[in-house]
Amino acid sequence: MSATSPEIGRRIVAGGIDTNYHDVGAVSGNDLPVLLVHGSGPGVTAWANWRLVLPELGKTRRAIAPDMVGFGYTERPAGIEYGVDGWVNHAVGLLDALGIEQTDLIGNSFGGAIALALAIRHPQRVRKLVLMGSVGVPFEITPELDAVWGYEPSLAAMRSLLDIFAHDRSLVNDELAELRYQASIRPGFQESFSAMFPAPRQRWVDAMASAEADIKAIKHPTLVIHGRDDRVIPLANSLTLNRWIEDSQLHVFGRCGHWVQIEHNRDFNLLVSNFLAG
């Protein structure tokens, strides 16, 4: 893919890691920036995850979306051990590198677990929290998440994963499957992805969960979002988060799988923008 790809944004050294990130919208005004943390699908990038969200948030906010270490076009340091500690440190390192003292924070799926852990460990760095289809609480791994994390590159495998992600099958076509398959086999992509979540994969669900007492101690206003028909991450996760976080609200989208920000893009953007502005 050429350097003109929309998936390639700006570069900055964050926590010692050469990081690819997108930085759009207003850089002045009273509103805090918003940091968006992507999910963990094969071949994922911040742009693939947030391409329909960044332009809208950027109309009123400074919106920042990095490729987390191990994903996309961010450096993959030799010998790195992937885990919550490293991903949280990478996100905080990005805030430090950009001179951002406090941010609103949006996490999708895997990114929800990172956002949750960041808010717990560095509460002063976060104002409001949005968790969408989030990992980060204990649950029994679904066969679908096991398939996502166990992906072995092939066009057929990618097509079956896309069918899992989307409730609306019209969003999944051969062209999209080919694009995401090609993304998953770029140099270094599958090597780091397969190193993150080797079987048995329940241990990685457990490793990404924050302690119940720590989640219950969260004081940040929190918006919890889930697709009712999500087959990858159970809706029960978001019910738990809504129950454990005192200052939280829950919005469940019907006829929606694991891609709320894509399947219900307009409503997602409105919901999140209003919550952050409120």
PDB file of C-alpha atoms in Angstrom:
ATOM      1  CA  MET A   1       0.000   0.000   0.000  1.00  0.00           C
ATOM      2  CA  SER A   2       1.326   3.389  -0.954  1.00  0.00           C
ATOM      3  CA  ALA A   3       2.216   6.215   1.394  1.00  0.00           C
ATOM      4  CA  THR A   4      -0.936   7.997   0.173  1.00  0.00           C
ATOM      5  CA  SER A   5      -3.160   5.410   1.856  1.00  0.00           C
ATOM      6  CA  PRO A   6      -5.721   7.006   4.182  1.00  0.00           C
ATOM      7  CA  GLU A   7      -4.650   4.469   6.814  1.00  0.00           C
ATOM      8  CA  ILE A   8      -1.304   6.246   7.118  1.00  0.00           C
ATOM      9  CA  GLY A   9      -1.535   9.445   9.138  1.00  0.00           C
ATOM     10  CA  ARG A  10       1.080  11.340  11.121  1.00  0.00           C
ATOM     11  CA  ARG A  11       4.017   9.884  13.039  1.00  0.00           C
ATOM     12  CA  ILE A  12       5.275  10.571  16.533  1.00  0.00           C
ATOM     13  CA  VAL A  13       7.398   8.711  19.090  1.00  0.00           C
ATOM     14  CA  ALA A  14       5.034   7.743  21.914  1.00  0.00           C
ATOM     15  CA  GLY A  15       6.445   5.911  24.913  1.00  0.00           C
ATOM     16  CA  GLY A  16       9.521   5.080  22.831  1.00  0.00           C
ATOM     17  CA  ILE A  17       7.425   3.625  19.987  1.00  0.00           C
ATOM     18  CA  ASP A  18       7.267   5.184  16.511  1.00  0.00           C
ATOM     19  CA  THR A  19       3.512   5.561  16.213  1.00  0.00           C
ATOM     20  CA  ASN A  20       1.138   6.049  13.282  1.00  0.00           C
ATOM     21  CA  TYR A  21      -1.837   8.173  14.317  1.00  0.00           C
ATOM     22  CA  HIS A  22      -4.625  10.335  12.942  1.00  0.00           C
ATOM     23  CA  ASP A  23      -5.184  13.815  14.335  1.00  0.00           C
ATOM     24  CA  VAL A  24      -8.171  15.661  12.894  1.00  0.00           C
ATOM     25  CA  GLY A  25     -10.404  18.573  13.723  1.00  0.00           C
ATOM     26  CA  ALA A  26     -10.203  21.560  16.007  1.00  0.00           C
ATOM     27  CA  VAL A  27      -6.997  22.124  17.946  1.00  0.00           C
ATOM     28  CA  SER A  28      -8.276  25.117  19.911  1.00  0.00           C
ATOM     29  CA  GLY A  29     -11.323  25.974  21.972  1.00  0.00           C
ATOM     30  CA  ASN A  30     -12.563  24.808  25.327  1.00  0.00           C
ATOM     31  CA  ASP A  31     -13.383  21.203  24.444  1.00  0.00           C
ATOM     32  CA  LEU A  32     -10.912  18.528  25.430  1.00  0.00           C
ATOM     33  CA  PRO A  33      -9.548  16.283  22.693  1.00  0.00           C
ATOM     34  CA  VAL A  34     -10.928  12.790  22.313  1.00  0.00           C
ATOM     35  CA  LEU A  35      -8.688   9.709  22.001  1.00  0.00           C
ATOM     36  CA  LEU A  36     -10.107   6.702  20.136  1.00  0.00           C
ATOM     37  CA  VAL A  37      -8.684   3.205  20.704  1.00  0.00           C
ATOM     38  CA  HIS A  38      -9.481   0.614  18.022  1.00  0.00           C
ATOM     39  CA  GLY A  39     -10.394  -3.072  18.298  1.00  0.00           C
ATOM     40  CA  SER A  40      -8.245  -6.139  17.646  1.00  0.00           C
ATOM     41  CA  GLY A  41      -9.433  -7.695  14.401  1.00  0.00           C
ATOM     42  CA  PRO A  42      -6.843  -9.077  11.972  1.00  0.00           C
ATOM     43  CA  GLY A  43      -5.361  -6.373   9.772  1.00  0.00           C
ATOM     44  CA  VAL A  44      -7.114  -3.666  11.775  1.00  0.00           C
ATOM     45  CA  THR A  45      -5.913  -0.073  11.786  1.00  0.00           C
ATOM     46  CA  ALA A  46      -7.219   3.011  13.540  1.00  0.00           C
ATOM     47  CA  TRP A  47      -8.465   4.291  10.187  1.00  0.00           C
ATOM     48  CA  ALA A  48     -10.318   1.077   9.310  1.00  0.00           C
ATOM     49  CA  ASN A  49     -12.030   1.181  12.698  1.00  0.00           C
ATOM     50  CA  TRP A  50     -12.820   4.903  12.960  1.00  0.00           C
ATOM     51  CA  ARG A  51     -12.958   6.176   9.367  1.00  0.00           C
ATOM     52  CA  LEU A  52     -16.678   7.021   9.625  1.00  0.00           C
ATOM     53  CA  VAL A  53     -16.326   8.594  13.084  1.00  0.00           C
ATOM     54  CA  LEU A  54     -13.222  10.804  12.875  1.00  0.00           C
ATOM     55  CA  PRO A  55     -14.604  13.273  10.285  1.00  0.00           C
ATOM     56  CA  GLU A  56     -17.767  13.818  12.335  1.00  0.00           C
ATOM     57  CA  LEU A  57     -16.087  14.175  15.713  1.00  0.00           C
ATOM     58  CA  GLY A  58     -13.493  16.376  14.043  1.00  0.00           C
ATOM     59  CA  LYS A  59     -16.160  18.945  13.179  1.00  0.00           C
ATOM     60  CA  THR A  60     -16.269  20.081  16.805  1.00  0.00           C
ATOM     61  CA  ARG A  61     -13.382  18.326  18.566  1.00  0.00           C
ATOM     62  CA  ARG A  62      -9.772  17.368  18.144  1.00  0.00           C
ATOM     63  CA  ALA A  63     -10.014  13.618  17.488  1.00  0.00           C
ATOM     64  CA  ILE A  64      -6.904  11.434  17.797  1.00  0.00           C
ATOM     65  CA  ALA A  65      -6.772   7.778  16.761  1.00  0.00           C
ATOM     66  CA  PRO A  66      -3.490   5.819  16.952  1.00  0.00           C
ATOM     67  CA  ASP A  67      -2.533   2.418  15.619  1.00  0.00           C
ATOM     68  CA  MET A  68      -1.808   0.723  18.955  1.00  0.00           C
ATOM     69  CA  VAL A  69       1.539  -1.052  19.175  1.00  0.00           C
ATOM     70  CA  GLY A  70       1.379  -4.366  17.328  1.00  0.00           C
ATOM     71  CA  PHE A  71      -1.300  -3.106  14.953  1.00  0.00           C
ATOM     72  CA  GLY A  72      -1.362  -1.165  11.710  1.00  0.00           C
ATOM     73  CA  TYR A  73       1.537   1.073  10.722  1.00  0.00           C
ATOM     74  CA  THR A  74       2.945   1.644  14.198  1.00  0.00           C
ATOM     75  CA  GLU A  75       6.413   0.256  14.916  1.00  0.00           C
ATOM     76  CA  ARG A  76       6.613  -3.334  16.156  1.00  0.00           C
ATOM     77  CA  PRO A  77       9.651  -3.351  18.472  1.00  0.00           C
ATOM     78  CA  ALA A  78      11.624  -6.589  18.444  1.00  0.00           C
ATOM     79  CA  GLY A  79      10.967  -8.779  21.449  1.00  0.00           C
ATOM     80  CA  ILE A  80       7.966  -6.804  22.694  1.00  0.00           C
ATOM     81  CA  GLU A  81       5.515  -8.645  24.944  1.00  0.00           C
ATOM     82  CA  TYR A  82       1.966  -7.585  24.195  1.00  0.00           C
ATOM     83  CA  GLY A  83      -0.394  -6.935  27.085  1.00  0.00           C
ATOM     84  CA  VAL A  84      -2.571  -4.389  28.877  1.00  0.00           C
ATOM     85  CA  ASP A  85       0.394  -2.748  30.618  1.00  0.00           C
ATOM     86  CA  GLY A  86       2.172  -2.053  27.346  1.00  0.00           C
ATOM     87  CA  TRP A  87      -0.936  -0.816  25.539  1.00  0.00           C
ATOM     88  CA  VAL A  88      -1.915   1.521  28.381  1.00  0.00           C
ATOM     89  CA  ASN A  89       1.644   2.859  28.535  1.00  0.00           C
ATOM     90  CA  HIS A  90       1.604   3.384  24.772  1.00  0.00           C
ATOM     91  CA  ALA A  91      -1.647   5.378  24.944  1.00  0.00           C
ATOM     92  CA  VAL A  92      -0.399   7.508  27.851  1.00  0.00           C
ATOM     93  CA  GLY A  93       2.891   7.979  26.002  1.00  0.00           C
ATOM     94  CA  LEU A  94       0.953   9.356  23.044  1.00  0.00           C
ATOM     95  CA  LEU A  95      -0.893  11.833  25.266  1.00  0.00           C
ATOM     96  CA  ASP A  96       2.432  12.892  26.771  1.00  0.00           C
ATOM     97  CA  ALA A  97       4.074  13.270  23.356  1.00  0.00           C
ATOM     98  CA  LEU A  98       1.186  15.446  22.163  1.00  0.00           C
ATOM     99  CA  GLY A  99       1.194  17.529  25.354  1.00  0.00           C
ATOM    100  CA  ILE A 100      -2.344  16.472  26.301  1.00  0.00           C
ATOM    101  CA  GLU A 101      -3.011  16.543  30.042  1.00  0.00           C
ATOM    102  CA  GLN A 102      -6.593  15.260  29.887  1.00  0.00           C
ATOM    103  CA  THR A 103      -8.782  13.706  27.209  1.00  0.00           C
ATOM    104  CA  ASP A 104     -12.131  12.119  26.597  1.00  0.00           C
ATOM    105  CA  LEU A 105     -11.604   8.460  25.754  1.00  0.00           C
ATOM    106  CA  ILE A 106     -13.421   6.044  23.426  1.00  0.00           C
ATOM    107  CA  GLY A 107     -12.555   2.341  23.352  1.00  0.00           C
ATOM    108  CA  ASN A 108     -13.926  -0.280  20.949  1.00  0.00           C
ATOM    109  CA  SER A 109     -13.894  -3.971  21.973  1.00  0.00           C
ATOM    110  CA  PHE A 110     -10.222  -4.699  22.784  1.00  0.00           C
ATOM    111  CA  GLY A 111      -9.801  -0.923  22.888  1.00  0.00           C
ATOM    112  CA  GLY A 112     -12.505  -0.772  25.545  1.00  0.00           C
ATOM    113  CA  ALA A 113     -10.354  -2.872  27.855  1.00  0.00           C
ATOM    114  CA  ILE A 114      -7.415  -0.535  27.260  1.00  0.00           C
ATOM    115  CA  ALA A 115      -9.588   2.550  27.838  1.00  0.00           C
ATOM    116  CA  LEU A 116     -11.008   1.042  31.028  1.00  0.00           C
ATOM    117  CA  ALA A 117      -7.542   0.192  32.373  1.00  0.00           C
ATOM    118  CA  LEU A 118      -6.204   3.636  31.452  1.00  0.00           C
ATOM    119  CA  ALA A 119      -9.064   5.369  33.290  1.00  0.00           C
ATOM    120  CA  ILE A 120      -8.418   3.202  36.365  1.00  0.00           C
ATOM    121  CA  ARG A 121      -4.644   3.665  36.399  1.00  0.00           C
ATOM    122  CA  HIS A 122      -4.505   7.310  35.314  1.00  0.00           C
ATOM    123  CA  PRO A 123      -7.875   8.763  36.357  1.00  0.00           C
ATOM    124  CA  GLN A 124      -6.675  12.350  36.125  1.00  0.00           C
ATOM    125  CA  ARG A 125      -5.881  11.917  32.407  1.00  0.00           C
ATOM    126  CA  VAL A 126      -9.506  11.088  31.511  1.00  0.00           C
ATOM    127  CA  ARG A 127     -12.654  13.225  31.685  1.00  0.00           C
ATOM    128  CA  LYS A 128     -15.384  11.099  30.058  1.00  0.00           C
ATOM    129  CA  LEU A 129     -15.310   7.468  28.965  1.00  0.00           C
ATOM    130  CA  VAL A 130     -17.084   5.683  26.099  1.00  0.00           C
ATOM    131  CA  LEU A 131     -16.942   1.873  25.969  1.00  0.00           C
ATOM    132  CA  MET A 132     -18.327   0.108  22.901  1.00  0.00           C
ATOM    133  CA  GLY A 133     -18.736  -3.681  22.665  1.00  0.00           C
ATOM    134  CA  SER A 134     -16.077  -3.743  25.338  1.00  0.00           C
ATOM    135  CA  VAL A 135     -13.756  -6.363  26.719  1.00  0.00           C
ATOM    136  CA  GLY A 136     -12.388  -5.629  30.206  1.00  0.00           C
ATOM    137  CA  VAL A 137     -14.726  -7.608  32.470  1.00  0.00           C
ATOM    138  CA  PRO A 138     -14.630 -11.360  33.108  1.00  0.00           C
ATOM    139  CA  PHE A 139     -16.555 -13.461  30.580  1.00  0.00           C
ATOM    140  CA  GLU A 140     -16.357 -16.836  28.909  1.00  0.00           C
ATOM    141  CA  ILE A 141     -14.774 -16.373  25.494  1.00  0.00           C
ATOM    142  CA  THR A 142     -17.249 -16.746  22.644  1.00  0.00           C
ATOM    143  CA  PRO A 143     -16.495 -19.120  19.765  1.00  0.00           C
ATOM    144  CA  GLU A 144     -16.616 -16.051  17.535  1.00  0.00           C
ATOM    145  CA  LEU A 145     -13.964 -14.128  19.489  1.00  0.00           C
ATOM    146  CA  ASP A 146     -11.856 -17.291  19.559  1.00  0.00           C
ATOM    147  CA  ALA A 147     -12.157 -17.383  15.753  1.00  0.00           C
ATOM    148  CA  VAL A 148     -11.211 -13.689  15.425  1.00  0.00           C
ATOM    149  CA  TRP A 149      -8.116 -14.029  17.605  1.00  0.00           C
ATOM    150  CA  GLY A 150      -7.226 -17.369  16.002  1.00  0.00           C
ATOM    151  CA  TYR A 151      -7.443 -16.053  12.433  1.00  0.00           C
ATOM    152  CA  GLU A 152      -5.129 -17.701   9.924  1.00  0.00           C
ATOM    153  CA  PRO A 153      -4.915 -15.656   6.718  1.00  0.00           C
ATOM    154  CA  SER A 154      -7.129 -16.698   3.825  1.00  0.00           C
ATOM    155  CA  LEU A 155      -9.835 -14.945   1.864  1.00  0.00           C
ATOM    156  CA  ALA A 156     -12.418 -17.483   3.039  1.00  0.00           C
ATOM    157  CA  ALA A 157     -11.421 -17.011   6.683  1.00  0.00           C
ATOM    158  CA  MET A 158     -11.682 -13.230   6.375  1.00  0.00           C
ATOM    159  CA  ARG A 159     -15.091 -13.475   4.727  1.00  0.00           C
ATOM    160  CA  SER A 160     -16.372 -15.677   7.561  1.00  0.00           C
ATOM    161  CA  LEU A 161     -15.038 -13.236  10.162  1.00  0.00           C
ATOM    162  CA  LEU A 162     -16.757 -10.297   8.479  1.00  0.00           C
ATOM    163  CA  ASP A 163     -20.001 -12.276   8.566  1.00  0.00           C
ATOM    164  CA  ILE A 164     -19.487 -12.636  12.319  1.00  0.00           C
ATOM    165  CA  PHE A 165     -18.824  -8.926  12.872  1.00  0.00           C
ATOM    166  CA  ALA A 166     -21.791  -7.487  10.972  1.00  0.00           C
ATOM    167  CA  HIS A 167     -25.463  -8.123  11.670  1.00  0.00           C
ATOM    168  CA  ASP A 168     -26.330  -6.469   8.358  1.00  0.00           C
ATOM    169  CA  ARG A 169     -24.857  -8.847   5.794  1.00  0.00           C
ATOM    170  CA  SER A 170     -25.241  -6.233   3.048  1.00  0.00           C
ATOM    171  CA  LEU A 171     -22.211  -4.500   4.578  1.00  0.00           C
ATOM    172  CA  VAL A 172     -20.102  -7.579   3.856  1.00  0.00           C
ATOM    173  CA  ASN A 173     -19.175  -8.133   0.235  1.00  0.00           C
ATOM    174  CA  ASP A 174     -16.358  -9.759  -1.681  1.00  0.00           C
ATOM    175  CA  GLU A 175     -14.604  -6.428  -2.221  1.00  0.00           C
ATOM    176  CA  LEU A 176     -14.492  -5.677   1.524  1.00  0.00           C
ATOM    177  CA  ALA A 177     -13.326  -9.215   2.291  1.00  0.00           C
ATOM    178  CA  GLU A 178     -10.524  -8.864  -0.264  1.00  0.00           C
ATOM    179  CA  LEU A 179      -9.477  -5.477   1.162  1.00  0.00           C
ATOM    180  CA  ARG A 180      -9.373  -6.728   4.750  1.00  0.00           C
ATOM    181  CA  TYR A 181      -7.629  -9.955   3.722  1.00  0.00           C
ATOM    182  CA  GLN A 182      -4.933  -7.985   1.918  1.00  0.00           C
ATOM    183  CA  ALA A 183      -4.616  -5.751   4.998  1.00  0.00           C
ATOM    184  CA  SER A 184      -4.105  -8.796   7.207  1.00  0.00           C
ATOM    185  CA  ILE A 185      -1.153 -10.083   5.156  1.00  0.00           C
ATOM    186  CA  ARG A 186       0.864  -6.869   4.949  1.00  0.00           C
ATOM    187  CA  PRO A 187       4.432  -7.398   6.159  1.00  0.00           C
ATOM    188  CA  GLY A 188       4.512  -7.821   9.934  1.00  0.00           C
ATOM    189  CA  PHE A 189       0.743  -7.656  10.450  1.00  0.00           C
ATOM    190  CA  GLN A 190      -0.062 -11.348  10.920  1.00  0.00           C
ATOM    191  CA  GLU A 191       3.208 -12.070  12.749  1.00  0.00           C
ATOM    192  CA  SER A 192       2.372  -9.618  15.537  1.00  0.00           C
ATOM    193  CA  PHE A 193      -1.318 -10.526  15.535  1.00  0.00           C
ATOM    194  CA  SER A 194      -0.675 -14.241  15.979  1.00  0.00           C
ATOM    195  CA  ALA A 195       1.786 -13.469  18.784  1.00  0.00           C
ATOM    196  CA  MET A 196      -0.830 -11.572  20.805  1.00  0.00           C
ATOM    197  CA  PHE A 197      -3.520 -14.169  21.417  1.00  0.00           C
ATOM    198  CA  PRO A 198      -2.172 -17.729  21.054  1.00  0.00           C
ATOM    199  CA  ALA A 199      -4.421 -20.572  22.199  1.00  0.00           C
ATOM    200  CA  PRO A 200      -5.858 -21.249  24.704  1.00  0.00           C
ATOM    201  CA  ARG A 201      -7.406 -17.816  24.366  1.00  0.00           C
ATOM    202  CA  GLN A 202      -9.565 -17.608  27.488  1.00  0.00           C
ATOM    203  CA  ARG A 203      -6.408 -16.500  29.315  1.00  0.00           C
ATOM    204  CA  TRP A 204      -6.224 -13.342  27.186  1.00  0.00           C
ATOM    205  CA  VAL A 205      -9.839 -12.467  28.007  1.00  0.00           C
ATOM    206  CA  ASP A 206      -8.916 -12.903  31.676  1.00  0.00           C
ATOM    207  CA  ALA A 207      -5.684 -10.915  31.325  1.00  0.00           C
ATOM    208  CA  MET A 208      -7.526  -7.956  29.799  1.00  0.00           C
ATOM    209  CA  ALA A 209     -10.144  -7.793  32.569  1.00  0.00           C
ATOM    210  CA  SER A 210      -9.839  -5.079  35.197  1.00  0.00           C
ATOM    211  CA  ALA A 211     -10.707  -5.921  38.801  1.00  0.00           C
ATOM    212  CA  GLU A 212     -14.350  -5.508  39.782  1.00  0.00           C
ATOM    213  CA  ALA A 213     -13.451  -3.218  42.709  1.00  0.00           C
ATOM    214  CA  ASP A 214     -11.384  -0.990  40.401  1.00  0.00           C
ATOM    215  CA  ILE A 215     -14.215  -0.703  37.871  1.00  0.00           C
ATOM    216  CA  LYS A 216     -16.716   0.078  40.618  1.00  0.00           C
ATOM    217  CA  ALA A 217     -14.406   2.864  41.840  1.00  0.00           C
ATOM    218  CA  ILE A 218     -14.494   4.665  38.460  1.00  0.00           C
ATOM    219  CA  LYS A 219     -15.902   8.177  38.885  1.00  0.00           C
ATOM    220  CA  HIS A 220     -15.804   9.248  35.233  1.00  0.00           C
ATOM    221  CA  PRO A 221     -19.111   9.794  33.435  1.00  0.00           C
ATOM    222  CA  THR A 222     -19.311   6.736  31.188  1.00  0.00           C
ATOM    223  CA  LEU A 223     -21.352   5.868  28.110  1.00  0.00           C
ATOM    224  CA  VAL A 224     -21.616   2.118  27.456  1.00  0.00           C
ATOM    225  CA  ILE A 225     -22.677   1.066  23.941  1.00  0.00           C
ATOM    226  CA  HIS A 226     -23.396  -2.391  22.541  1.00  0.00           C
ATOM    227  CA  GLY A 227     -25.023  -4.069  19.556  1.00  0.00           C
ATOM    228  CA  ARG A 228     -27.865  -6.303  20.736  1.00  0.00           C
ATOM    229  CA  ASP A 229     -26.924  -8.956  18.178  1.00  0.00           C
ATOM    230  CA  ASP A 230     -23.159  -8.872  18.828  1.00  0.00           C
ATOM    231  CA  ARG A 231     -21.785 -12.413  18.482  1.00  0.00           C
ATOM    232  CA  VAL A 232     -18.159 -11.510  19.263  1.00  0.00           C
ATOM    233  CA  ILE A 233     -18.480  -9.801  22.656  1.00  0.00           C
ATOM    234  CA  PRO A 234     -21.563 -10.674  24.731  1.00  0.00           C
ATOM    235  CA  LEU A 235     -24.093  -7.962  25.532  1.00  0.00           C
ATOM    236  CA  ALA A 236     -23.789  -9.118  29.159  1.00  0.00           C
ATOM    237  CA  ASN A 237     -20.382  -7.374  29.296  1.00  0.00           C
ATOM    238  CA  SER A 238     -22.010  -3.988  28.826  1.00  0.00           C
ATOM    239  CA  LEU A 239     -24.791  -4.796  31.286  1.00  0.00           C
ATOM    240  CA  THR A 240     -22.056  -5.572  33.817  1.00  0.00           C
ATOM    241  CA  LEU A 241     -20.197  -2.338  33.092  1.00  0.00           C
ATOM    242  CA  ASN A 242     -23.410  -0.333  33.417  1.00  0.00           C
ATOM    243  CA  ARG A 243     -24.116  -2.040  36.750  1.00  0.00           C
ATOM    244  CA  TRP A 244     -20.582  -1.602  38.113  1.00  0.00           C
ATOM    245  CA  ILE A 245     -19.873   1.992  37.009  1.00  0.00           C
ATOM    246  CA  GLU A 246     -22.119   4.243  39.072  1.00  0.00           C
ATOM    247  CA  ASP A 247     -22.107   7.253  36.747  1.00  0.00           C
ATOM    248  CA  SER A 248     -22.865   5.311  33.573  1.00  0.00           C
ATOM    249  CA  GLN A 249     -25.568   5.025  30.962  1.00  0.00           C
ATOM    250  CA  LEU A 250     -26.156   2.143  28.554  1.00  0.00           C
ATOM    251  CA  HIS A 251     -27.365   2.334  24.964  1.00  0.00           C
ATOM    252  CA  VAL A 252     -28.130  -0.915  23.108  1.00  0.00           C
ATOM    253  CA  PHE A 253     -28.628  -0.839  19.331  1.00  0.00           C
ATOM    254  CA  GLY A 254     -31.024  -3.394  17.888  1.00  0.00           C
ATOM    255  CA  ARG A 255     -30.272  -5.062  14.552  1.00  0.00           C
ATOM    256  CA  CYS A 256     -26.602  -4.471  15.246  1.00  0.00           C
ATOM    257  CA  GLY A 257     -23.576  -6.716  15.590  1.00  0.00           C
ATOM    258  CA  HIS A 258     -20.054  -5.827  16.695  1.00  0.00           C
ATOM    259  CA  TRP A 259     -19.769  -2.824  14.357  1.00  0.00           C
ATOM    260  CA  VAL A 260     -21.973  -0.191  16.004  1.00  0.00           C
ATOM    261  CA  GLN A 261     -19.847   2.658  14.647  1.00  0.00           C
ATOM    262  CA  ILE A 262     -20.321   1.307  11.103  1.00  0.00           C
ATOM    263  CA  GLU A 263     -23.764  -0.325  11.155  1.00  0.00           C
ATOM    264  CA  HIS A 264     -25.422   2.604  12.971  1.00  0.00           C
ATOM    265  CA  ASN A 265     -22.874   5.253  12.142  1.00  0.00           C
ATOM    266  CA  ARG A 266     -25.076   8.347  12.128  1.00  0.00           C
ATOM    267  CA  ASP A 267     -26.784   7.487  15.414  1.00  0.00           C
ATOM    268  CA  PHE A 268     -23.481   6.447  16.986  1.00  0.00           C
ATOM    269  CA  ASN A 269     -21.864   9.762  16.069  1.00  0.00           C
ATOM    270  CA  LEU A 270     -24.826  11.745  17.422  1.00  0.00           C
ATOM    271  CA  LEU A 271     -24.981   9.729  20.637  1.00  0.00           C
ATOM    272  CA  VAL A 272     -21.273  10.053  21.359  1.00  0.00           C
ATOM    273  CA  SER A 273     -21.068  13.730  20.372  1.00  0.00           C
ATOM    274  CA  ASN A 274     -24.012  14.636  22.603  1.00  0.00           C
ATOM    275  CA  PHE A 275     -22.621  12.649  25.520  1.00  0.00           C
ATOM    276  CA  LEU A 276     -19.192  14.255  25.279  1.00  0.00           C
ATOM    277  CA  ALA A 277     -20.685  17.732  24.878  1.00  0.00           C
ATOM    278  CA  GLY A 278     -23.216  17.342  27.707  1.00  0.00           C
TER     279      GLY A 278
END
